[in-house]
mmCIF file of N, CA and C in Angstrom:
data_model
loop_
_atom_site.group_PDB
_atom_site.id
_atom_site.type_symbol
_atom_site.label_atom_id
_atom_site.label_comp_id
_atom_site.label_asym_id
_atom_site.label_seq_id
_atom_site.Cartn_x
_atom_site.Cartn_y
_atom_site.Cartn_z
ATOM 1 N N MET V 15 33.183 86.876 -86.383
ATOM 2 C CA MET V 15 32.056 87.686 -87.427
ATOM 3 C C MET V 15 30.899 86.427 -87.801
ATOM 4 N N ILE V 16 29.838 86.298 -87.811
ATOM 5 C CA ILE V 16 28.961 85.385 -88.077
ATOM 6 C C ILE V 16 28.548 85.676 -90.105
ATOM 7 N N ASN V 17 28.068 85.389 -90.467
ATOM 8 C CA ASN V 17 28.052 85.020 -92.026
ATOM 9 C C ASN V 17 26.599 84.898 -92.164
ATOM 10 N N CYS V 18 25.638 85.653 -92.076
ATOM 11 C CA CYS V 18 24.618 85.353 -92.565
ATOM 12 C C CYS V 18 23.517 85.159 -93.215
ATOM 13 N N ASP V 19 24.288 85.292 -94.825
ATOM 14 C CA ASP V 19 24.128 84.500 -95.846
ATOM 15 C C ASP V 19 24.019 82.583 -95.574
ATOM 16 N N ARG V 20 24.583 82.581 -94.342
ATOM 17 C CA ARG V 20 24.813 80.890 -94.464
ATOM 18 C C ARG V 20 23.747 80.349 -93.651
ATOM 19 N N ILE V 21 22.891 81.217 -92.953
ATOM 20 C CA ILE V 21 21.553 81.305 -91.581
ATOM 21 C C ILE V 21 20.616 80.934 -92.373
ATOM 22 N N GLN V 22 19.775 79.938 -92.291
ATOM 23 C CA GLN V 22 18.898 79.838 -92.987
ATOM 24 C C GLN V 22 17.710 79.922 -91.819
ATOM 25 N N ILE V 23 16.667 80.242 -91.931
ATOM 26 C CA ILE V 23 15.077 79.612 -91.713
ATOM 27 C C ILE V 23 14.309 79.338 -91.981
ATOM 28 N N ASN V 24 13.866 78.725 -91.903
ATOM 29 C CA ASN V 24 12.148 78.316 -92.809
ATOM 30 C C ASN V 24 12.922 78.021 -94.496
ATOM 31 N N LYS V 25 14.279 76.985 -94.562
ATOM 32 C CA LYS V 25 14.664 76.765 -95.478
ATOM 33 C C LYS V 25 14.905 78.214 -97.015
ATOM 34 N N ASN V 26 14.408 79.425 -96.144
ATOM 35 C CA ASN V 26 14.973 80.793 -96.657
ATOM 36 C C ASN V 26 15.936 81.428 -96.162
ATOM 37 N N LYS V 27 16.553 82.068 -97.283
ATOM 38 C CA LYS V 27 18.105 82.722 -96.680
ATOM 39 C C LYS V 27 17.844 83.702 -96.100
ATOM 40 N N VAL V 28 18.380 84.340 -94.623
ATOM 41 C CA VAL V 28 18.052 85.500 -94.277
ATOM 42 C C VAL V 28 19.277 86.386 -94.523
ATOM 43 N N ALA V 29 18.495 87.609 -94.642
ATOM 44 C CA ALA V 29 20.049 88.940 -95.224
ATOM 45 C C ALA V 29 18.758 90.058 -94.469
ATOM 46 N N VAL V 30 20.470 90.483 -93.904
ATOM 47 C CA VAL V 30 20.432 91.709 -92.692
ATOM 48 C C VAL V 30 20.677 93.000 -94.480
ATOM 49 N N ARG V 31 19.109 93.602 -93.787
ATOM 50 C CA ARG V 31 18.641 94.778 -94.995
ATOM 51 C C ARG V 31 19.141 96.139 -94.110
ATOM 52 N N VAL V 32 19.517 97.327 -94.723
ATOM 53 C CA VAL V 32 20.038 98.537 -93.449
ATOM 54 C C VAL V 32 19.110 99.578 -94.511
ATOM 55 N N LYS V 33 18.881 100.756 -94.146
ATOM 56 C CA LYS V 33 18.582 102.019 -95.071
ATOM 57 C C LYS V 33 20.181 102.633 -95.193
ATOM 58 N N VAL V 34 20.655 102.845 -96.345
ATOM 59 C CA VAL V 34 22.294 103.390 -96.325
ATOM 60 C C VAL V 34 21.700 104.839 -96.958
ATOM 61 N N LYS V 35 22.621 105.947 -96.298
ATOM 62 C CA LYS V 35 22.439 107.276 -97.554
ATOM 63 C C LYS V 35 24.154 107.429 -97.889
ATOM 64 N N LEU V 36 24.549 107.211 -99.314
ATOM 65 C CA LEU V 36 25.251 107.359 -99.939
ATOM 66 C C LEU V 36 24.988 108.943 -100.684
ATOM 67 N N THR V 37 26.553 109.718 -99.940
ATOM 68 C CA THR V 37 26.985 111.341 -100.718
ATOM 69 C C THR V 37 28.116 110.901 -102.013
ATOM 70 N N ASN V 38 27.903 112.119 -102.460
ATOM 71 C CA ASN V 38 29.865 112.444 -103.754
ATOM 72 C C ASN V 38 30.218 113.023 -102.473
ATOM 73 N N ALA V 39 31.058 112.589 -102.180
ATOM 74 C CA ALA V 39 32.402 112.616 -101.062
ATOM 75 C C ALA V 39 33.202 114.426 -102.112
ATOM 76 N N ILE V 40 33.085 114.225 -103.277
ATOM 77 C CA ILE V 40 33.695 115.616 -103.885
ATOM 78 C C ILE V 40 32.922 116.538 -103.745
ATOM 79 N N ASP V 41 31.399 116.237 -103.987
ATOM 80 C CA ASP V 41 30.764 117.137 -103.536
ATOM 81 C C ASP V 41 30.554 118.144 -101.979
ATOM 82 N N GLU V 42 30.461 117.411 -101.387
ATOM 83 C CA GLU V 42 30.960 117.787 -99.623
ATOM 84 C C GLU V 42 32.480 118.501 -99.801
ATOM 85 N N VAL V 43 33.261 118.600 -100.962
ATOM 86 C CA VAL V 43 34.708 119.001 -100.785
ATOM 87 C C VAL V 43 34.454 120.119 -101.092
ATOM 88 N N LEU V 44 33.390 120.557 -102.332
ATOM 89 C CA LEU V 44 33.430 121.926 -102.856
ATOM 90 C C LEU V 44 32.721 122.698 -101.970
ATOM 91 N N VAL V 45 31.582 121.951 -101.260
ATOM 92 C CA VAL V 45 30.469 122.803 -100.818
ATOM 93 C C VAL V 45 31.477 123.573 -99.740
ATOM 94 N N ASN V 46 32.352 122.585 -98.934
ATOM 95 C CA ASN V 46 33.191 123.317 -97.905
ATOM 96 C C ASN V 46 34.100 124.530 -98.145
ATOM 97 N N ARG V 47 34.613 124.379 -99.255
ATOM 98 C CA ARG V 47 35.205 125.197 -100.026
ATOM 99 C C ARG V 47 34.381 126.446 -100.613
ATOM 100 N N GLY V 48 33.076 126.435 -100.933
ATOM 101 C CA GLY V 48 32.483 127.385 -101.070
ATOM 102 C C GLY V 48 32.501 127.458 -102.645
ATOM 103 N N LEU V 49 32.467 126.679 -103.429
ATOM 104 C CA LEU V 49 32.349 126.663 -104.658
ATOM 105 C C LEU V 49 31.246 125.794 -104.977
ATOM 106 N N LEU V 50 30.531 125.096 -104.238
ATOM 107 C CA LEU V 50 29.092 124.725 -104.484
ATOM 108 C C LEU V 50 28.089 124.615 -103.588
ATOM 109 N N LYS V 51 27.190 124.842 -104.300
ATOM 110 C CA LYS V 51 25.828 125.402 -103.227
ATOM 111 C C LYS V 51 24.788 124.428 -102.559
ATOM 112 N N PRO V 52 25.331 123.939 -101.165
ATOM 113 C CA PRO V 52 24.774 122.573 -100.094
ATOM 114 C C PRO V 52 23.961 122.022 -101.230
ATOM 115 N N ASN V 53 22.553 122.635 -101.931
ATOM 116 C CA ASN V 53 21.687 121.724 -102.465
ATOM 117 C C ASN V 53 21.915 121.091 -103.371
ATOM 118 N N LEU V 54 23.024 121.249 -103.871
ATOM 119 C CA LEU V 54 23.373 120.907 -105.065
ATOM 120 C C LEU V 54 24.210 119.481 -104.974
ATOM 121 N N VAL V 55 24.548 118.792 -103.040
ATOM 122 C CA VAL V 55 25.756 117.787 -103.209
ATOM 123 C C VAL V 55 24.257 116.589 -103.777
ATOM 124 N N ARG V 56 25.079 116.002 -104.279
ATOM 125 C CA ARG V 56 24.476 114.810 -104.461
ATOM 126 C C ARG V 56 24.151 113.499 -103.749
ATOM 127 N N VAL V 57 22.830 112.975 -103.557
ATOM 128 C CA VAL V 57 22.586 111.847 -102.855
ATOM 129 C C VAL V 57 21.885 110.902 -103.164
ATOM 130 N N ALA V 58 22.292 109.949 -102.657
ATOM 131 C CA ALA V 58 21.205 108.376 -102.651
ATOM 132 C C ALA V 58 20.811 107.428 -101.550
ATOM 133 N N GLU V 59 19.640 107.716 -101.118
ATOM 134 C CA GLU V 59 18.995 106.631 -100.343
ATOM 135 C C GLU V 59 18.602 105.066 -100.636
ATOM 136 N N ALA V 60 19.148 104.297 -100.083
ATOM 137 C CA ALA V 60 18.683 102.858 -100.527
ATOM 138 C C ALA V 60 18.776 102.020 -99.637
ATOM 139 N N GLU V 61 18.136 100.536 -99.854
ATOM 140 C CA GLU V 61 18.103 100.006 -99.112
ATOM 141 C C GLU V 61 19.175 98.827 -99.275
ATOM 142 N N ALA V 62 20.139 99.109 -98.219
ATOM 143 C CA ALA V 62 21.779 98.470 -98.696
ATOM 144 C C ALA V 62 21.342 96.590 -97.793
ATOM 145 N N VAL V 63 21.921 95.585 -98.491
ATOM 146 C CA VAL V 63 21.921 94.325 -98.431
ATOM 147 C C VAL V 63 23.574 94.373 -96.958
ATOM 148 N N ILE V 64 23.791 93.367 -95.923
ATOM 149 C CA ILE V 64 24.942 93.397 -95.168
ATOM 150 C C ILE V 64 25.745 92.407 -95.505
ATOM 151 N N ASN V 65 26.916 92.020 -95.898
ATOM 152 C CA ASN V 65 27.184 90.920 -96.379
ATOM 153 C C ASN V 65 28.587 90.345 -95.939
ATOM 154 N N THR V 66 29.003 90.013 -94.569
ATOM 155 C CA THR V 66 29.843 89.745 -93.752
ATOM 156 C C THR V 66 30.741 88.950 -94.565
ATOM 157 N N GLY V 67 30.569 88.641 -96.306
ATOM 158 C CA GLY V 67 31.386 87.519 -96.784
ATOM 159 C C GLY V 67 32.122 88.465 -97.578
ATOM 160 N N ALA V 68 31.508 89.546 -97.746
ATOM 161 C CA ALA V 68 32.580 90.704 -98.516
ATOM 162 C C ALA V 68 33.165 91.357 -98.107
ATOM 163 N N VAL V 69 34.159 92.211 -98.781
ATOM 164 C CA VAL V 69 35.674 92.921 -97.751
ATOM 165 C C VAL V 69 34.947 94.466 -98.304
ATOM 166 N N ARG V 70 34.250 94.364 -99.501
ATOM 167 C CA ARG V 70 34.414 95.870 -100.051
ATOM 168 C C ARG V 70 32.981 96.252 -100.086
ATOM 169 N N THR V 71 32.724 97.619 -100.430
ATOM 170 C CA THR V 71 31.428 98.643 -100.850
ATOM 171 C C THR V 71 31.016 97.848 -102.453
ATOM 172 N N ALA V 72 29.757 97.615 -102.532
ATOM 173 C CA ALA V 72 29.412 97.738 -103.863
ATOM 174 C C ALA V 72 28.041 98.484 -104.283
ATOM 175 N N ILE V 73 28.270 98.809 -105.205
ATOM 176 C CA ILE V 73 27.257 99.724 -105.883
ATOM 177 C C ILE V 73 26.341 99.764 -107.071
ATOM 178 N N PRO V 74 25.398 99.644 -107.695
ATOM 179 C CA PRO V 74 25.201 99.845 -109.042
ATOM 180 C C PRO V 74 25.705 100.630 -109.833
ATOM 181 N N VAL V 75 25.608 100.736 -111.071
ATOM 182 C CA VAL V 75 26.192 101.196 -112.098
ATOM 183 C C VAL V 75 25.389 102.782 -112.026
ATOM 184 N N GLU V 76 23.841 102.627 -111.995
ATOM 185 C CA GLU V 76 22.949 103.371 -111.507
ATOM 186 C C GLU V 76 22.715 104.485 -110.733
ATOM 187 N N VAL V 77 23.306 103.847 -109.745
ATOM 188 C CA VAL V 77 23.701 104.699 -107.918
ATOM 189 C C VAL V 77 24.830 105.998 -108.364
ATOM 190 N N CYS V 78 26.107 105.055 -109.024
ATOM 191 C CA CYS V 78 27.280 105.492 -109.452
ATOM 192 C C CYS V 78 27.270 107.018 -110.079
ATOM 193 N N GLU V 79 26.189 106.686 -111.146
ATOM 194 C CA GLU V 79 25.919 107.800 -112.233
ATOM 195 C C GLU V 79 25.062 108.795 -111.272
ATOM 196 N N HIS V 80 24.164 108.448 -110.786
ATOM 197 C CA HIS V 80 23.083 108.952 -110.311
ATOM 198 C C HIS V 80 24.041 110.251 -109.142
ATOM 199 N N LEU V 81 25.114 109.553 -108.715
ATOM 200 C CA LEU V 81 25.467 110.299 -107.091
ATOM 201 C C LEU V 81 27.136 111.213 -108.208
ATOM 202 N N GLY V 82 26.832 110.868 -109.684
ATOM 203 C CA GLY V 82 28.145 110.989 -110.666
ATOM 204 C C GLY V 82 29.510 111.182 -109.992
ATOM 205 N N LEU V 83 29.710 110.217 -109.989
ATOM 206 C CA LEU V 83 30.961 109.376 -109.031
ATOM 207 C C LEU V 83 31.403 108.792 -110.717
ATOM 208 N N ARG V 84 32.954 109.234 -110.417
ATOM 209 C CA ARG V 84 33.891 108.661 -111.482
ATOM 210 C C ARG V 84 34.299 107.319 -111.561
ATOM 211 N N ILE V 85 34.579 107.202 -112.212
ATOM 212 C CA ILE V 85 35.169 105.250 -112.285
ATOM 213 C C ILE V 85 36.747 105.860 -112.163
ATOM 214 N N ARG V 86 37.581 105.431 -111.071
ATOM 215 C CA ARG V 86 38.975 105.797 -111.296
ATOM 216 C C ARG V 86 40.075 104.915 -111.342
ATOM 217 N N SER V 87 39.441 103.391 -111.859
ATOM 218 C CA SER V 87 40.424 102.452 -111.810
ATOM 219 C C SER V 87 39.480 101.285 -112.506
ATOM 220 N N GLN V 88 40.145 100.291 -112.916
ATOM 221 C CA GLN V 88 39.626 99.134 -113.029
ATOM 222 C C GLN V 88 40.223 98.031 -112.032
ATOM 223 N N GLU V 89 39.681 97.160 -111.388
ATOM 224 C CA GLU V 89 40.197 96.285 -110.348
ATOM 225 C C GLU V 89 39.677 95.025 -110.753
ATOM 226 N N ILE V 90 40.469 93.806 -110.175
ATOM 227 C CA ILE V 90 39.587 92.649 -110.336
ATOM 228 C C ILE V 90 38.989 92.322 -109.262
ATOM 229 N N ALA V 91 37.675 91.593 -109.169
ATOM 230 C CA ALA V 91 36.686 91.446 -108.164
ATOM 231 C C ALA V 91 36.493 89.729 -108.256
ATOM 232 N N LYS V 92 36.849 89.256 -106.987
ATOM 233 C CA LYS V 92 36.952 87.955 -106.577
ATOM 234 C C LYS V 92 35.756 87.569 -106.030
ATOM 235 N N TYR V 93 34.850 86.640 -106.555
ATOM 236 C CA TYR V 93 33.609 86.449 -105.974
ATOM 237 C C TYR V 93 33.920 84.903 -105.524
ATOM 238 N N ALA V 94 32.719 84.578 -104.228
ATOM 239 C CA ALA V 94 32.351 83.670 -103.420
ATOM 240 C C ALA V 94 32.814 82.281 -103.967
ATOM 241 N N ASP V 95 32.127 81.991 -104.958
ATOM 242 C CA ASP V 95 32.151 80.660 -106.078
ATOM 243 C C ASP V 95 33.285 81.350 -106.491
ATOM 244 N N GLY V 96 34.773 81.300 -106.457
ATOM 245 C CA GLY V 96 35.744 81.479 -107.527
ATOM 246 C C GLY V 96 35.957 82.477 -108.607
ATOM 247 N N ARG V 97 34.771 83.030 -109.161
ATOM 248 C CA ARG V 97 34.826 83.415 -110.600
ATOM 249 C C ARG V 97 35.367 85.045 -109.923
ATOM 250 N N GLN V 98 36.038 85.738 -111.189
ATOM 251 C CA GLN V 98 36.754 86.864 -111.542
ATOM 252 C C GLN V 98 36.603 88.077 -112.060
ATOM 253 N N GLU V 99 35.853 88.936 -111.810
ATOM 254 C CA GLU V 99 35.990 89.643 -113.087
ATOM 255 C C GLU V 99 36.222 91.243 -112.942
ATOM 256 N N THR V 100 36.680 92.408 -114.235
ATOM 257 C CA THR V 100 37.079 93.387 -113.542
ATOM 258 C C THR V 100 35.815 94.199 -113.705
ATOM 259 N N VAL V 101 36.078 95.182 -112.852
ATOM 260 C CA VAL V 101 35.014 95.841 -112.306
ATOM 261 C C VAL V 101 35.803 97.229 -111.931
ATOM 262 N N GLY V 102 34.873 98.361 -111.943
ATOM 263 C CA GLY V 102 35.216 99.631 -111.848
ATOM 264 C C GLY V 102 35.388 100.185 -110.219
ATOM 265 N N LEU V 103 36.234 100.588 -109.881
ATOM 266 C CA LEU V 103 35.989 101.517 -108.862
ATOM 267 C C LEU V 103 35.534 103.017 -108.841
ATOM 268 N N SER V 104 34.793 102.931 -108.033
ATOM 269 C CA SER V 104 34.317 104.283 -108.114
ATOM 270 C C SER V 104 35.351 105.778 -107.586
ATOM 271 N N GLY V 105 34.887 107.011 -107.321
ATOM 272 C CA GLY V 105 35.532 107.987 -106.458
ATOM 273 C C GLY V 105 35.104 107.792 -105.143
ATOM 274 N N PRO V 106 35.862 109.012 -104.246
ATOM 275 C CA PRO V 106 34.927 108.822 -103.236
ATOM 276 C C PRO V 106 33.428 108.657 -102.932
ATOM 277 N N VAL V 107 32.987 107.998 -102.155
ATOM 278 C CA VAL V 107 31.671 107.656 -101.785
ATOM 279 C C VAL V 107 31.346 108.070 -100.164
ATOM 280 N N ILE V 108 30.423 108.808 -99.254
ATOM 281 C CA ILE V 108 30.272 108.967 -98.042
ATOM 282 C C ILE V 108 29.390 107.923 -97.655
ATOM 283 N N ILE V 109 29.387 106.937 -97.052
ATOM 284 C CA ILE V 109 28.242 105.905 -96.447
ATOM 285 C C ILE V 109 28.320 106.218 -94.991
ATOM 286 N N GLU V 110 26.318 106.068 -94.961
ATOM 287 C CA GLU V 110 26.216 106.140 -93.516
ATOM 288 C C GLU V 110 25.229 105.853 -93.355
ATOM 289 N N ILE V 111 25.192 105.002 -92.468
ATOM 290 C CA ILE V 111 24.693 104.170 -91.525
ATOM 291 C C ILE V 111 24.407 104.160 -90.095
ATOM 292 N N GLU V 112 23.039 104.050 -89.841
ATOM 293 C CA GLU V 112 22.984 104.358 -88.202
ATOM 294 C C GLU V 112 23.381 105.648 -87.733
ATOM 295 N N GLY V 113 23.510 106.430 -88.389
ATOM 296 C CA GLY V 113 23.774 108.224 -88.223
ATOM 297 C C GLY V 113 25.320 107.903 -87.559
ATOM 298 N N ARG V 114 26.011 106.995 -88.257
ATOM 299 C CA ARG V 114 27.779 106.672 -88.707
ATOM 300 C C ARG V 114 28.051 106.593 -90.035
ATOM 301 N N GLU V 115 28.796 107.104 -89.752
ATOM 302 C CA GLU V 115 29.559 107.363 -92.086
ATOM 303 C C GLU V 115 31.014 107.602 -91.649
ATOM 304 N N THR V 116 31.288 107.145 -92.694
ATOM 305 C CA THR V 116 33.074 106.465 -93.443
ATOM 306 C C THR V 116 32.740 106.457 -94.552
ATOM 307 N N ILE V 117 34.167 106.926 -95.058
ATOM 308 C CA ILE V 117 34.045 106.659 -96.911
ATOM 309 C C ILE V 117 35.160 106.024 -97.360
ATOM 310 N N GLU V 118 34.657 105.753 -98.609
ATOM 311 C CA GLU V 118 35.373 104.763 -99.280
ATOM 312 C C GLU V 118 35.102 104.990 -100.758
ATOM 313 N N ALA V 119 35.449 104.086 -101.324
ATOM 314 C CA ALA V 119 35.719 103.802 -102.642
ATOM 315 C C ALA V 119 34.848 102.686 -103.208
ATOM 316 N N ALA V 120 33.817 102.136 -103.711
ATOM 317 C CA ALA V 120 32.921 101.402 -103.929
ATOM 318 C C ALA V 120 32.953 100.806 -105.627
ATOM 319 N N MET V 121 33.204 99.404 -105.233
ATOM 320 C CA MET V 121 32.917 98.714 -106.487
ATOM 321 C C MET V 121 31.853 99.013 -107.594
ATOM 322 N N VAL V 122 31.826 99.175 -108.403
ATOM 323 C CA VAL V 122 30.527 99.425 -109.265
ATOM 324 C C VAL V 122 30.171 98.360 -110.200
ATOM 325 N N LEU V 123 29.360 97.290 -109.079
ATOM 326 C CA LEU V 123 28.573 96.230 -110.136
ATOM 327 C C LEU V 123 27.561 95.937 -109.729
ATOM 328 N N ALA V 124 26.812 94.192 -109.928
ATOM 329 C CA ALA V 124 25.696 94.174 -109.872
ATOM 330 C C ALA V 124 24.267 95.135 -109.382
ATOM 331 N N ASP V 125 23.225 94.929 -108.933
ATOM 332 C CA ASP V 125 21.840 95.650 -109.310
ATOM 333 C C ASP V 125 21.946 95.805 -107.320
ATOM 334 N N ILE V 126 22.175 95.705 -106.386
ATOM 335 C CA ILE V 126 22.004 96.289 -104.992
ATOM 336 C C ILE V 126 23.386 96.827 -104.729
ATOM 337 N N VAL V 127 23.162 97.437 -103.409
ATOM 338 C CA VAL V 127 23.822 98.093 -102.993
ATOM 339 C C VAL V 127 24.203 97.308 -101.442
ATOM 340 N N LEU V 128 25.884 96.968 -101.593
ATOM 341 C CA LEU V 128 26.475 95.679 -100.862
ATOM 342 C C LEU V 128 27.528 96.350 -99.596
ATOM 343 N N ILE V 129 27.069 96.280 -98.723
ATOM 344 C CA ILE V 129 28.213 97.180 -97.725
ATOM 345 C C ILE V 129 28.850 95.554 -97.116
ATOM 346 N N GLY V 130 30.263 96.212 -96.779
ATOM 347 C CA GLY V 130 30.749 94.828 -96.694
ATOM 348 C C GLY V 130 31.803 94.876 -95.689
ATOM 349 N N GLN V 131 32.728 94.371 -95.456
ATOM 350 C CA GLN V 131 33.412 94.237 -94.097
ATOM 351 C C GLN V 131 34.180 96.003 -93.719
ATOM 352 N N THR V 132 34.775 96.559 -94.493
ATOM 353 C CA THR V 132 35.108 97.500 -94.289
ATOM 354 C C THR V 132 34.616 98.493 -94.186
ATOM 355 N N VAL V 133 33.431 98.557 -94.507
ATOM 356 C CA VAL V 133 32.457 99.650 -93.331
ATOM 357 C C VAL V 133 32.005 99.327 -92.408
ATOM 358 N N LEU V 134 31.577 98.051 -92.458
ATOM 359 C CA LEU V 134 31.374 97.560 -91.112
ATOM 360 C C LEU V 134 32.546 97.630 -89.586
ATOM 361 N N GLU V 135 33.702 97.181 -90.347
ATOM 362 C CA GLU V 135 34.447 97.976 -89.406
ATOM 363 C C GLU V 135 34.791 99.268 -89.195
ATOM 364 N N THR V 136 34.731 99.869 -89.670
ATOM 365 C CA THR V 136 35.599 101.864 -89.342
ATOM 366 C C THR V 136 33.566 102.187 -88.864
ATOM 367 N N LEU V 137 32.712 101.864 -88.928
ATOM 368 C CA LEU V 137 31.682 102.191 -88.212
ATOM 369 C C LEU V 137 31.074 101.283 -87.004
ATOM 370 N N ASP V 138 32.283 100.363 -86.871
ATOM 371 C CA ASP V 138 32.400 99.796 -85.609
ATOM 372 C C ASP V 138 30.510 99.198 -84.943
ATOM 373 N N LEU V 139 30.253 98.638 -86.376
ATOM 374 C CA LEU V 139 28.797 98.327 -85.915
ATOM 375 C C LEU V 139 29.022 96.558 -85.972
ATOM 376 N N LEU V 140 28.280 95.561 -86.014
ATOM 377 C CA LEU V 140 27.986 94.476 -85.744
ATOM 378 C C LEU V 140 26.728 93.620 -86.255
ATOM 379 N N VAL V 141 26.943 92.660 -86.678
ATOM 380 C CA VAL V 141 25.445 91.837 -87.020
ATOM 381 C C VAL V 141 24.605 91.193 -86.203
ATOM 382 N N ASP V 142 23.643 91.316 -86.653
ATOM 383 C CA ASP V 142 22.099 90.520 -85.194
ATOM 384 C C ASP V 142 22.098 90.023 -86.453
ATOM 385 N N CYS V 143 22.070 88.411 -86.395
ATOM 386 C CA CYS V 143 21.721 87.541 -87.471
ATOM 387 C C CYS V 143 20.321 87.511 -86.934
ATOM 388 N N LYS V 144 20.129 87.015 -85.784
ATOM 389 C CA LYS V 144 18.692 86.648 -85.095
ATOM 390 C C LYS V 144 17.700 87.791 -85.037
ATOM 391 N N ASN V 145 18.166 89.153 -84.934
ATOM 392 C CA ASN V 145 16.945 89.761 -84.973
ATOM 393 C C ASN V 145 17.174 90.434 -86.422
ATOM 394 N N GLN V 146 18.230 90.071 -87.553
ATOM 395 C CA GLN V 146 18.178 90.705 -88.810
ATOM 396 C C GLN V 146 17.983 92.251 -88.810
ATOM 397 N N ARG V 147 19.073 92.958 -88.285
ATOM 398 C CA ARG V 147 19.636 94.052 -87.916
ATOM 399 C C ARG V 147 21.411 94.456 -87.482
ATOM 400 N N LEU V 148 21.871 95.412 -87.892
ATOM 401 C CA LEU V 148 22.726 96.207 -87.497
ATOM 402 C C LEU V 148 22.920 97.043 -85.919
ATOM 403 N N VAL V 149 24.063 96.652 -84.949
ATOM 404 C CA VAL V 149 23.961 97.424 -83.840
ATOM 405 C C VAL V 149 25.350 97.552 -83.334
ATOM 406 N N PRO V 150 25.300 98.716 -82.789
ATOM 407 C CA PRO V 150 27.074 99.235 -82.256
ATOM 408 C C PRO V 150 27.117 98.348 -81.633
ATOM 409 N N ASN V 151 29.075 98.431 -81.628
ATOM 410 C CA ASN V 151 29.598 97.137 -80.752
ATOM 411 C C ASN V 151 29.096 97.646 -79.525
ATOM 412 N N PRO V 152 29.022 97.096 -78.685
ATOM 413 C CA PRO V 152 28.757 97.164 -76.944
ATOM 414 C C PRO V 152 29.676 97.792 -76.406
ATOM 415 N N GLU V 153 31.160 97.881 -76.436
ATOM 416 C CA GLU V 153 32.138 98.624 -76.121
ATOM 417 C C GLU V 153 31.817 99.889 -76.325
ATOM 418 N N ASN V 154 31.796 100.286 -77.607
ATOM 419 C CA ASN V 154 32.064 101.728 -78.036
ATOM 420 C C ASN V 154 30.221 101.626 -78.361
ATOM 421 N N PRO V 155 28.958 102.085 -77.771
ATOM 422 C CA PRO V 155 27.837 101.679 -78.065
ATOM 423 C C PRO V 155 27.918 103.624 -78.527
ATOM 424 N N GLU V 156 28.157 104.491 -78.473
ATOM 425 C CA GLU V 156 27.893 106.044 -78.322
ATOM 426 C C GLU V 156 28.741 106.570 -79.980
ATOM 427 N N ARG V 157 29.452 106.124 -80.165
ATOM 428 C CA ARG V 157 30.195 106.367 -81.483
ATOM 429 C C ARG V 157 31.229 104.896 -81.684
ATOM 430 N N PRO V 158 31.727 104.994 -83.082
ATOM 431 C CA PRO V 158 32.976 104.446 -83.209
ATOM 432 C C PRO V 158 34.074 104.625 -83.181
ATOM 433 N N VAL V 159 35.028 103.285 -82.822
ATOM 434 C CA VAL V 159 36.169 103.767 -82.361
ATOM 435 C C VAL V 159 37.640 102.929 -83.530
ATOM 436 N N LEU V 160 38.344 103.680 -83.555
ATOM 437 C CA LEU V 160 39.087 102.928 -85.186
ATOM 438 C C LEU V 160 40.075 101.908 -84.647
ATOM 439 N N ARG V 161 40.466 101.031 -85.242
ATOM 440 C CA ARG V 161 41.370 99.971 -84.443
ATOM 441 C C ARG V 161 42.840 100.757 -85.232
ATOM 442 N N VAL V 162 43.713 100.772 -84.645
ATOM 443 C CA VAL V 162 44.988 101.024 -85.103
ATOM 444 C C VAL V 162 45.592 100.167 -85.136
#
């Protein structure tokens, strides 16, 4: 996979940004069980940065609070420059990009929504750095195919 953060045009970094919808997965479960009205499901829409060098998804604390996600544990995050930091890991969040969705815990840090490899792999999306966008895997254009 190509790391777009390393591709430069006119000495400016290229970043692939996409619209993402984040939903509190516990709220969805409560709606399905008839314990919460659908209009009370907590949702956030944001512009996310795709980082193919990152493994997991990261969300700002403000987004975590808006979604009502609980910090389930403290984990160690390792940055590309070698630094390590203890960060919160959220409860389950539904991540929807390009009409495809998955569910995972997110690291709570930084000031942007960052999408890493686990979401891209699960959603079967590829990074088109030249056109600064995500595209469905040409082998599976209709829907994601999970690898076992």
